CSV table of C-alpha atoms in Angstrom, one decimal:
chain,number,residue,atom,x,y,z
A,1,MET,CA,-47.5,96.2,-54.9
A,2,GLU,CA,-45.9,92.8,-55.2
A,3,LEU,CA,-43.4,94.2,-52.8
A,4,PHE,CA,-46.0,94.1,-50.0
A,5,LYS,CA,-47.6,90.8,-51.0
A,6,ASN,CA,-44.4,89.0,-50.4
A,7,PHE,CA,-43.7,90.3,-47.0
A,8,LYS,CA,-42.8,87.4,-44.8
A,9,ASP,CA,-44.6,86.8,-41.6
A,10,PHE,CA,-41.6,88.1,-39.7
A,11,LYS,CA,-42.0,91.5,-41.3
A,12,MET,CA,-45.7,91.6,-40.6
A,13,ASP,CA,-44.8,90.9,-36.9
A,14,VAL,CA,-42.4,93.8,-36.9
A,15,LEU,CA,-45.1,96.1,-38.2
A,16,LYS,CA,-47.5,94.7,-35.6
A,17,GLU,CA,-45.0,95.7,-33.0
A,18,VAL,CA,-44.9,99.2,-34.5
A,19,GLY,CA,-48.6,99.4,-34.1
A,20,ASN,CA,-48.5,97.9,-30.7
A,21,ILE,CA,-46.1,100.5,-29.4
A,22,GLY,CA,-47.8,103.4,-30.9
A,23,ALA,CA,-51.3,102.5,-29.9
A,24,GLY,CA,-50.1,101.2,-26.5
A,25,HIS,CA,-48.9,104.7,-25.6
A,26,ALA,CA,-52.0,106.3,-27.0
A,27,ALA,CA,-54.2,103.9,-25.0
A,28,THR,CA,-52.3,104.8,-21.9
A,29,ALA,CA,-52.8,108.5,-22.6
A,30,LEU,CA,-56.5,107.9,-23.2
A,31,SER,CA,-56.8,105.9,-20.0
A,32,GLN,CA,-55.3,108.8,-18.1
A,33,LEU,CA,-57.7,111.2,-19.7
A,34,VAL,CA,-60.8,109.1,-18.8
A,35,GLY,CA,-59.4,107.8,-15.6
A,36,LYS,CA,-60.2,104.2,-16.4
A,37,PRO,CA,-58.3,101.3,-17.8
A,38,ILE,CA,-58.4,101.0,-21.6
A,39,ASP,CA,-58.1,97.6,-23.3
A,40,MET,CA,-56.3,97.2,-26.6
A,41,ALA,CA,-56.6,94.5,-29.2
A,42,VAL,CA,-53.5,93.0,-30.9
A,43,PRO,CA,-52.8,95.2,-33.9
A,44,LYS,CA,-53.7,93.8,-37.3
A,45,VAL,CA,-51.3,94.4,-40.2
A,46,GLN,CA,-53.0,93.6,-43.5
A,47,LEU,CA,-52.7,94.4,-47.2
A,48,LEU,CA,-56.2,95.4,-48.0
A,49,SER,CA,-58.1,96.7,-51.0
A,50,PHE,CA,-59.6,100.1,-50.7
A,51,GLU,CA,-63.1,98.6,-50.3
A,52,GLU,CA,-61.9,96.3,-47.5
A,53,ILE,CA,-60.4,99.2,-45.6
A,54,THR,CA,-63.7,101.1,-45.5
A,55,GLU,CA,-65.4,97.8,-44.5
A,56,LYS,CA,-63.2,97.9,-41.4
A,57,VAL,CA,-65.2,100.8,-40.0
A,58,GLY,CA,-68.6,99.6,-41.2
A,59,GLY,CA,-68.6,100.5,-44.9
A,60,ALA,CA,-68.0,103.6,-47.1
A,61,GLU,CA,-71.2,105.3,-46.0
A,62,GLU,CA,-70.8,104.7,-42.3
A,63,LEU,CA,-70.8,107.9,-40.2
A,64,VAL,CA,-67.6,108.3,-38.3
A,65,TYR,CA,-65.6,111.0,-36.5
A,66,ALA,CA,-62.0,111.0,-37.6
A,67,VAL,CA,-59.0,112.9,-36.6
A,68,PHE,CA,-56.5,112.9,-39.4
A,69,LEU,CA,-53.0,113.9,-39.5
A,70,ARG,CA,-50.4,113.6,-42.1
A,71,VAL,CA,-47.0,112.4,-40.8
A,72,GLU,CA,-44.0,114.2,-42.3
A,73,GLY,CA,-40.3,113.5,-41.8
A,74,GLU,CA,-38.2,110.5,-42.6
A,75,ALA,CA,-41.1,108.0,-42.6
A,76,PRO,CA,-44.1,109.9,-44.0
A,77,GLY,CA,-47.6,108.4,-43.8
A,78,ASN,CA,-51.1,109.0,-42.7
A,79,LEU,CA,-52.6,108.5,-39.3
A,80,PHE,CA,-56.3,108.3,-38.5
A,81,PHE,CA,-58.0,108.2,-35.1
A,82,ILE,CA,-61.5,106.9,-35.8
A,83,LEU,CA,-64.5,107.0,-33.4
A,84,THR,CA,-68.1,105.9,-33.8
A,85,PRO,CA,-70.5,108.8,-33.1
A,86,GLU,CA,-71.5,107.1,-29.9
A,87,ALA,CA,-67.9,106.8,-28.8
A,88,ALA,CA,-67.3,110.4,-29.6
A,89,VAL,CA,-70.2,111.5,-27.4
A,90,SER,CA,-69.1,109.2,-24.6
A,91,LEU,CA,-65.6,110.5,-24.8
A,92,LEU,CA,-66.7,114.1,-24.6
A,93,ASN,CA,-68.9,113.3,-21.6
A,94,ARG,CA,-66.1,111.6,-19.7
A,95,ILE,CA,-63.2,113.9,-20.5
A,96,ALA,CA,-64.6,117.3,-21.0
A,97,GLY,CA,-67.8,116.9,-19.1
A,98,ILE,CA,-69.8,118.0,-22.1
A,99,GLU,CA,-73.3,116.6,-22.3
A,100,VAL,CA,-74.3,116.0,-25.8
A,101,SER,CA,-77.8,114.8,-26.7
A,102,SER,CA,-77.4,113.7,-30.3
A,103,ALA,CA,-74.2,112.4,-31.8
A,104,GLY,CA,-74.9,114.0,-35.1
A,105,GLU,CA,-75.1,117.5,-33.7
A,106,LEU,CA,-71.8,118.5,-32.2
A,107,GLY,CA,-71.2,122.2,-32.0
A,108,GLU,CA,-68.0,124.1,-32.6
A,109,MET,CA,-66.8,123.7,-29.0
A,110,GLU,CA,-67.5,119.9,-28.9
A,111,MET,CA,-65.7,119.4,-32.2
A,112,SER,CA,-62.8,121.4,-31.0
A,113,ALA,CA,-62.5,119.4,-27.8
A,114,LEU,CA,-62.7,116.2,-29.8
A,115,ASN,CA,-60.0,117.4,-32.1
A,116,GLU,CA,-57.8,118.2,-29.1
A,117,ILE,CA,-58.4,114.7,-27.7
A,118,GLY,CA,-57.5,113.2,-31.0
A,119,ASN,CA,-54.4,115.4,-31.2
A,120,ILE,CA,-53.2,114.2,-27.8
A,121,LEU,CA,-53.7,110.5,-28.6
A,122,ALA,CA,-52.3,110.7,-32.1
A,123,GLY,CA,-49.3,112.7,-30.9
A,124,SER,CA,-48.6,110.1,-28.3
A,125,TYR,CA,-48.9,107.4,-30.9
A,126,LEU,CA,-46.5,109.2,-33.2
A,127,SER,CA,-43.9,110.3,-30.6
A,128,SER,CA,-43.6,106.7,-29.2
A,129,LEU,CA,-43.1,105.5,-32.8
A,130,ALA,CA,-40.5,108.1,-33.5
A,131,ASP,CA,-38.7,107.1,-30.3
A,132,PHE,CA,-38.9,103.4,-31.1
A,133,THR,CA,-37.6,103.7,-34.7
A,134,LYS,CA,-35.3,106.7,-34.1
A,135,LEU,CA,-36.8,108.2,-37.2
A,136,SER,CA,-38.0,111.8,-37.3
A,137,MET,CA,-41.7,112.0,-37.7
A,138,PHE,CA,-43.6,115.3,-37.4
A,139,PRO,CA,-47.3,115.5,-37.3
A,140,THR,CA,-49.1,118.1,-39.2
A,141,VAL,CA,-51.8,120.1,-37.5
A,142,PRO,CA,-54.7,117.6,-36.9
A,143,ALA,CA,-58.0,118.0,-38.6
A,144,LEU,CA,-61.3,116.6,-37.5
A,145,ALA,CA,-64.1,115.5,-39.7
A,146,MET,CA,-67.5,113.9,-39.2
A,147,ASP,CA,-68.6,112.2,-42.3
A,148,MET,CA,-68.8,109.1,-44.4
A,149,ALA,CA,-65.9,106.7,-43.7
A,150,GLY,CA,-65.2,106.3,-47.4
A,151,ALA,CA,-64.8,110.0,-48.0
A,152,ILE,CA,-62.5,110.4,-45.0
A,153,LEU,CA,-60.3,107.3,-45.5
A,154,ALA,CA,-59.7,108.0,-49.2
A,155,TYR,CA,-57.4,110.8,-48.0
A,156,GLY,CA,-55.1,108.3,-46.5
A,157,LEU,CA,-55.0,106.1,-49.6
A,158,LEU,CA,-53.7,108.6,-52.1
A,159,GLN,CA,-50.1,107.7,-51.8
A,160,PHE,CA,-50.9,104.0,-52.2
A,161,GLY,CA,-53.3,104.8,-55.0
A,162,GLN,CA,-50.4,105.8,-57.3
A,163,MET,CA,-49.0,102.3,-56.9
A,164,GLY,CA,-52.0,100.0,-57.0
A,165,ASP,CA,-55.4,99.2,-55.5
A,166,ASP,CA,-54.3,98.0,-52.1
A,167,ALA,CA,-52.8,99.6,-49.0
A,168,LEU,CA,-50.9,98.2,-46.1
A,169,LEU,CA,-52.7,99.2,-43.0
A,170,ILE,CA,-51.7,98.9,-39.3
A,171,ASP,CA,-55.0,98.8,-37.4
A,172,THR,CA,-55.4,98.8,-33.7
A,173,THR,CA,-58.7,98.8,-31.9
A,174,PHE,CA,-59.1,99.8,-28.2
A,175,MET,CA,-62.1,99.8,-26.0
A,176,GLU,CA,-63.1,100.6,-22.5
A,177,GLY,CA,-64.9,98.1,-20.4
A,178,HIS,CA,-68.3,97.8,-21.9
A,179,ASP,CA,-67.3,98.9,-25.3
A,180,GLU,CA,-68.7,102.4,-24.6
A,181,ILE,CA,-65.6,103.9,-26.0
A,182,GLU,CA,-64.4,102.1,-29.0
A,183,GLY,CA,-61.9,103.6,-31.3
A,184,GLN,CA,-59.4,102.7,-34.0
A,185,PHE,CA,-56.0,103.9,-35.0
A,186,PHE,CA,-55.1,103.4,-38.7
A,187,LEU,CA,-51.6,104.0,-39.6
A,188,ILE,CA,-50.9,103.9,-43.3
A,189,PRO,CA,-47.2,104.6,-43.9
A,190,ASP,CA,-46.4,105.8,-47.4
A,191,PRO,CA,-45.1,102.9,-49.5
A,192,GLU,CA,-41.6,104.5,-49.5
A,193,SER,CA,-41.5,104.5,-45.7
A,194,PHE,CA,-41.4,100.7,-45.2
A,195,PRO,CA,-37.8,100.2,-46.1
A,196,LYS,CA,-36.8,103.0,-43.7
A,197,ILE,CA,-38.9,101.6,-40.9
A,198,PHE,CA,-37.5,98.2,-41.3
A,199,ARG,CA,-33.9,99.4,-41.6
A,200,SER,CA,-34.2,101.6,-38.5
A,201,LEU,CA,-35.3,98.5,-36.5
A,202,GLY,CA,-32.4,96.5,-37.8
A,203,VAL,CA,-34.5,94.3,-40.1
A,204,PRO,CA,-32.8,93.8,-43.5
A,205,PHE,CA,-35.0,95.0,-46.3
A,206,ASP,CA,-34.2,93.3,-49.6
A,207,ASN,CA,-37.6,93.0,-51.2
A,208,ASP,CA,-38.3,89.6,-49.8
B,1,MET,CA,-96.4,99.8,-57.5
B,2,ILE,CA,-92.9,99.1,-56.4
B,3,GLU,CA,-90.5,98.2,-59.1
B,4,GLU,CA,-87.5,96.1,-58.4
B,5,GLN,CA,-84.6,98.2,-59.4
B,6,SER,CA,-81.2,96.7,-59.9
B,7,ILE,CA,-78.4,98.6,-58.3
B,8,ILE,CA,-75.0,98.5,-59.9
B,9,LYS,CA,-72.2,99.3,-57.5
B,10,VAL,CA,-69.1,101.2,-58.4
B,11,GLY,CA,-66.2,101.0,-55.9
B,12,MET,CA,-63.3,103.3,-55.4
B,13,ALA,CA,-61.2,103.6,-58.5
B,14,ASP,CA,-63.8,101.7,-60.5
B,15,LEU,CA,-66.3,102.3,-63.3
B,16,ASN,CA,-69.4,100.6,-64.6
B,17,VAL,CA,-72.4,101.1,-67.0
B,18,GLY,CA,-76.1,100.3,-66.8
B,19,SER,CA,-79.3,100.8,-68.7
B,20,GLN,CA,-83.0,101.4,-68.4
B,21,GLU,CA,-84.3,100.8,-64.9
B,22,SER,CA,-81.0,100.2,-63.2
B,23,LEU,CA,-79.3,102.6,-60.8
B,24,ILE,CA,-75.6,103.0,-60.6
B,25,ARG,CA,-74.3,103.9,-57.2
B,26,THR,CA,-71.0,104.9,-55.6
B,27,THR,CA,-70.6,105.6,-51.9
B,28,GLY,CA,-68.5,107.8,-49.8
B,29,LEU,CA,-67.0,110.2,-52.3
B,30,GLY,CA,-64.6,112.6,-50.6
B,31,SER,CA,-61.8,114.1,-52.7
B,32,CYS,CA,-62.7,111.5,-55.3
B,33,VAL,CA,-65.0,112.5,-58.2
B,34,GLY,CA,-68.1,110.6,-59.3
B,35,LEU,CA,-68.5,111.3,-63.0
B,36,THR,CA,-71.5,110.1,-65.0
B,37,LEU,CA,-72.3,110.0,-68.7
B,38,PHE,CA,-75.8,109.6,-70.0
B,39,ASP,CA,-77.5,108.9,-73.4
B,40,PRO,CA,-81.1,110.0,-73.0
B,41,VAL,CA,-82.4,108.2,-76.1
B,42,LYS,CA,-80.8,104.8,-75.5
B,43,LYS,CA,-81.3,105.2,-71.7
B,44,LEU,CA,-77.7,104.2,-71.0
B,45,ALA,CA,-75.6,105.6,-68.3
B,46,GLY,CA,-72.1,105.1,-66.9
B,47,MET,CA,-70.3,106.1,-63.8
B,48,ALA,CA,-66.6,106.4,-62.8
B,49,HIS,CA,-65.2,106.8,-59.3
B,50,VAL,CA,-62.1,108.8,-60.1
B,51,MET,CA,-59.5,108.9,-57.3
B,52,LEU,CA,-56.5,110.8,-58.8
B,53,PRO,CA,-56.2,113.5,-61.4
B,54,SER,CA,-53.6,112.1,-63.8
B,55,SER,CA,-52.1,108.8,-64.8
B,56,ASP,CA,-48.8,110.6,-65.2
B,57,ILE,CA,-48.1,110.1,-61.5
B,58,ALA,CA,-48.9,106.4,-61.7
B,59,ARG,CA,-46.2,104.1,-60.5
B,60,GLU,CA,-48.2,100.9,-60.7
B,61,GLY,CA,-47.3,98.1,-63.0
B,62,GLN,CA,-50.7,97.4,-64.4
B,63,LEU,CA,-52.6,100.7,-64.7
B,64,ASN,CA,-56.1,100.7,-63.3
B,65,ILE,CA,-57.6,103.1,-65.8
B,66,ALA,CA,-60.7,103.7,-63.8
B,67,LYS,CA,-58.6,105.4,-61.1
B,68,TYR,CA,-57.3,108.4,-63.1
B,69,ALA,CA,-59.4,111.2,-64.6
B,70,ASP,CA,-57.5,111.3,-67.8
B,71,THR,CA,-57.9,107.6,-68.5
B,72,ALA,CA,-61.3,106.9,-66.8
B,73,VAL,CA,-63.3,109.3,-68.8
B,74,PRO,CA,-62.3,107.9,-72.3
B,75,GLU,CA,-62.8,104.4,-71.0
B,76,LEU,CA,-66.3,105.2,-69.7
B,77,LEU,CA,-67.1,106.7,-73.1
B,78,ASN,CA,-65.8,103.6,-74.9
B,79,ARG,CA,-67.8,101.3,-72.7
B,80,LEU,CA,-71.0,103.3,-73.5
B,81,LEU,CA,-70.3,103.4,-77.2
B,82,ALA,CA,-69.8,99.7,-77.2
B,83,LEU,CA,-73.4,99.3,-75.8
B,84,GLY,CA,-74.8,101.5,-78.6
B,85,ALA,CA,-74.7,105.0,-77.1
B,86,VAL,CA,-74.3,107.8,-79.5
B,87,ARG,CA,-71.5,110.1,-78.8
B,88,SER,CA,-73.1,113.4,-79.8
B,89,ARG,CA,-76.0,112.7,-77.4
B,90,LEU,CA,-73.9,112.1,-74.3
B,91,VAL,CA,-74.1,114.5,-71.4
B,92,ALA,CA,-72.0,114.5,-68.3
B,93,LYS,CA,-72.7,115.3,-64.6
B,94,MET,CA,-70.3,115.0,-61.7
B,95,ALA,CA,-70.1,115.3,-58.0
B,96,GLY,CA,-67.5,115.0,-55.3
B,97,GLY,CA,-64.0,116.6,-55.3
B,98,SER,CA,-64.4,118.0,-51.9
B,99,GLN,CA,-61.6,119.0,-49.5
B,100,MET,CA,-62.4,116.9,-46.4
B,101,PHE,CA,-59.7,118.4,-44.2
B,102,ALA,CA,-58.6,122.0,-44.2
B,103,PHE,CA,-55.0,122.5,-43.4
B,104,ALA,CA,-53.2,125.8,-43.1
B,105,GLY,CA,-50.2,124.5,-45.1
B,106,GLY,CA,-52.2,123.0,-47.9
B,107,ASN,CA,-49.8,121.1,-50.0
B,108,ASP,CA,-50.8,119.5,-53.3
B,109,THR,CA,-52.0,116.3,-51.8
B,110,MET,CA,-54.5,118.1,-49.7
B,111,ARG,CA,-55.9,119.9,-52.7
B,112,ILE,CA,-56.6,116.6,-54.5
B,113,GLY,CA,-60.3,117.2,-54.6
B,114,PRO,CA,-60.2,120.4,-56.7
B,115,ARG,CA,-57.5,118.9,-58.9
B,116,ASN,CA,-59.7,115.9,-59.6
B,117,VAL,CA,-62.5,118.1,-60.6
B,118,GLU,CA,-60.3,120.2,-62.9
B,119,SER,CA,-58.9,117.1,-64.6
B,120,CYS,CA,-62.3,115.6,-65.1
B,121,LYS,CA,-63.4,118.8,-66.8
B,122,LEU,CA,-60.4,118.8,-69.1
B,123,ALA,CA,-61.0,115.2,-70.0
B,124,LEU,CA,-64.6,115.9,-70.9
B,125,GLU,CA,-63.6,119.0,-72.9
B,126,ALA,CA,-61.1,116.9,-74.9
B,127,LEU,CA,-63.9,114.5,-75.8
B,128,HIS,CA,-66.4,117.3,-76.5
B,129,ILE,CA,-68.9,116.0,-74.0
B,130,PRO,CA,-70.9,118.8,-72.3
B,131,LEU,CA,-71.0,119.0,-68.5
B,132,ILE,CA,-74.6,119.9,-67.8
B,133,ALA,CA,-74.6,119.8,-64.0
B,134,GLU,CA,-72.2,119.4,-61.1
B,135,ASP,CA,-72.1,119.4,-57.3
B,136,THR,CA,-68.5,119.6,-56.4
B,137,GLY,CA,-66.3,121.1,-53.8
B,138,GLY,CA,-67.1,121.8,-50.2
B,139,ASN,CA,-65.8,119.8,-47.2
B,140,PHE,CA,-68.2,116.9,-47.0
B,141,GLY,CA,-68.6,113.4,-48.4
B,142,ARG,CA,-71.2,112.4,-50.9
B,143,THR,CA,-73.0,109.2,-52.0
B,144,ILE,CA,-74.3,109.4,-55.5
B,145,GLU,CA,-76.7,107.4,-57.7
B,146,ILE,CA,-77.7,107.9,-61.3
B,147,ALA,CA,-81.0,106.6,-62.7
B,148,CYS,CA,-80.0,105.1,-66.0
B,149,GLY,CA,-83.5,105.7,-67.5
B,150,THR,CA,-83.7,109.4,-66.7
B,151,GLY,CA,-80.1,110.5,-66.1
B,152,VAL,CA,-81.1,112.1,-62.8
B,153,LEU,CA,-78.2,112.1,-60.4
B,154,PHE,CA,-79.1,111.8,-56.7
B,155,ILE,CA,-76.6,113.2,-54.3
B,156,ARG,CA,-76.7,112.3,-50.6
B,157,SER,CA,-74.6,113.9,-47.9
B,158,VAL,CA,-74.6,113.8,-44.1
B,159,GLN,CA,-75.3,117.4,-43.5
B,160,LYS,CA,-77.3,118.4,-46.6
B,161,GLY,CA,-79.5,115.4,-47.1
B,162,ILE,CA,-80.6,114.4,-50.6
B,163,ARG,CA,-80.6,116.6,-53.7
B,164,GLU,CA,-80.8,115.9,-57.3
B,165,ILE,CA,-79.2,117.4,-60.3
């Protein structure tokens, strides 16, 4: 894990740009879906402990909707699109015209619609990333879960778990006007993917 | 009468022990397994939040023994023995090991929950500690809490509410 602790600022900036491009395209796709401008925060790239990662979405017990897809190809990793229950309901209203009374009780159709929205956004995140890096990246079929954040995010930490107790996370938050729709993208490339990402972007990777 | 109970938290890939009136809690178990050991006479309990099945796959410099089933269970046993627990009295319970996302392909990583459960069982068998109750599998997250005085394990999930084993 020392490898990642010693990343110079410059490398962190490169990863921020990776998050920026991916989430930027996804935010554009979302804004087309809802027909409104979507704002996006500057991506954060941080080496965080497992606990700190769940704190980012409000703690291990916090209820979230998450679309998860495993990225395969030259730079494998895990991608999460995370929504608060309120944001999920708001998104369904806007895009699919589905009225939901309680955020905790989405039916099969609502879940399926949400999964598809997540799929579109995550796909656009990933394809722009693949274009940018010229690396092949294929998404697996996305899966949606509504559950405790800790239980969901642990899935994305397994690859890092074999190496240590921290993971390098590229985190981008976006929101619409009055924070009605707030969502987060977490990209957690596998540890082995970092050298490939850097090299593909012409950044020398020599463990410094 | 409301008694002040101390809550001992166990993070991901972590373990801890407690006694008497204290509660040991770990939150948001998905594919991870929360394994508890309990000595009913001494009123001592311990909990490990196991993340991965085997330390064979570890590539970390300094091994976090609480992370892997094969190393966490013996360590938890040693911690309890050091506090005066008697090995022959210890009983185990566990919860978690679910499969949060169902994929058609289903490679090994996706099956991590069931593999964690299997490994924990093997580790308990190797130490001759009986597993008296479990709530494992499924596709949902759990938060668990063991009462060190009674050994009751409380399990909370979003869809199923609270149950005890």
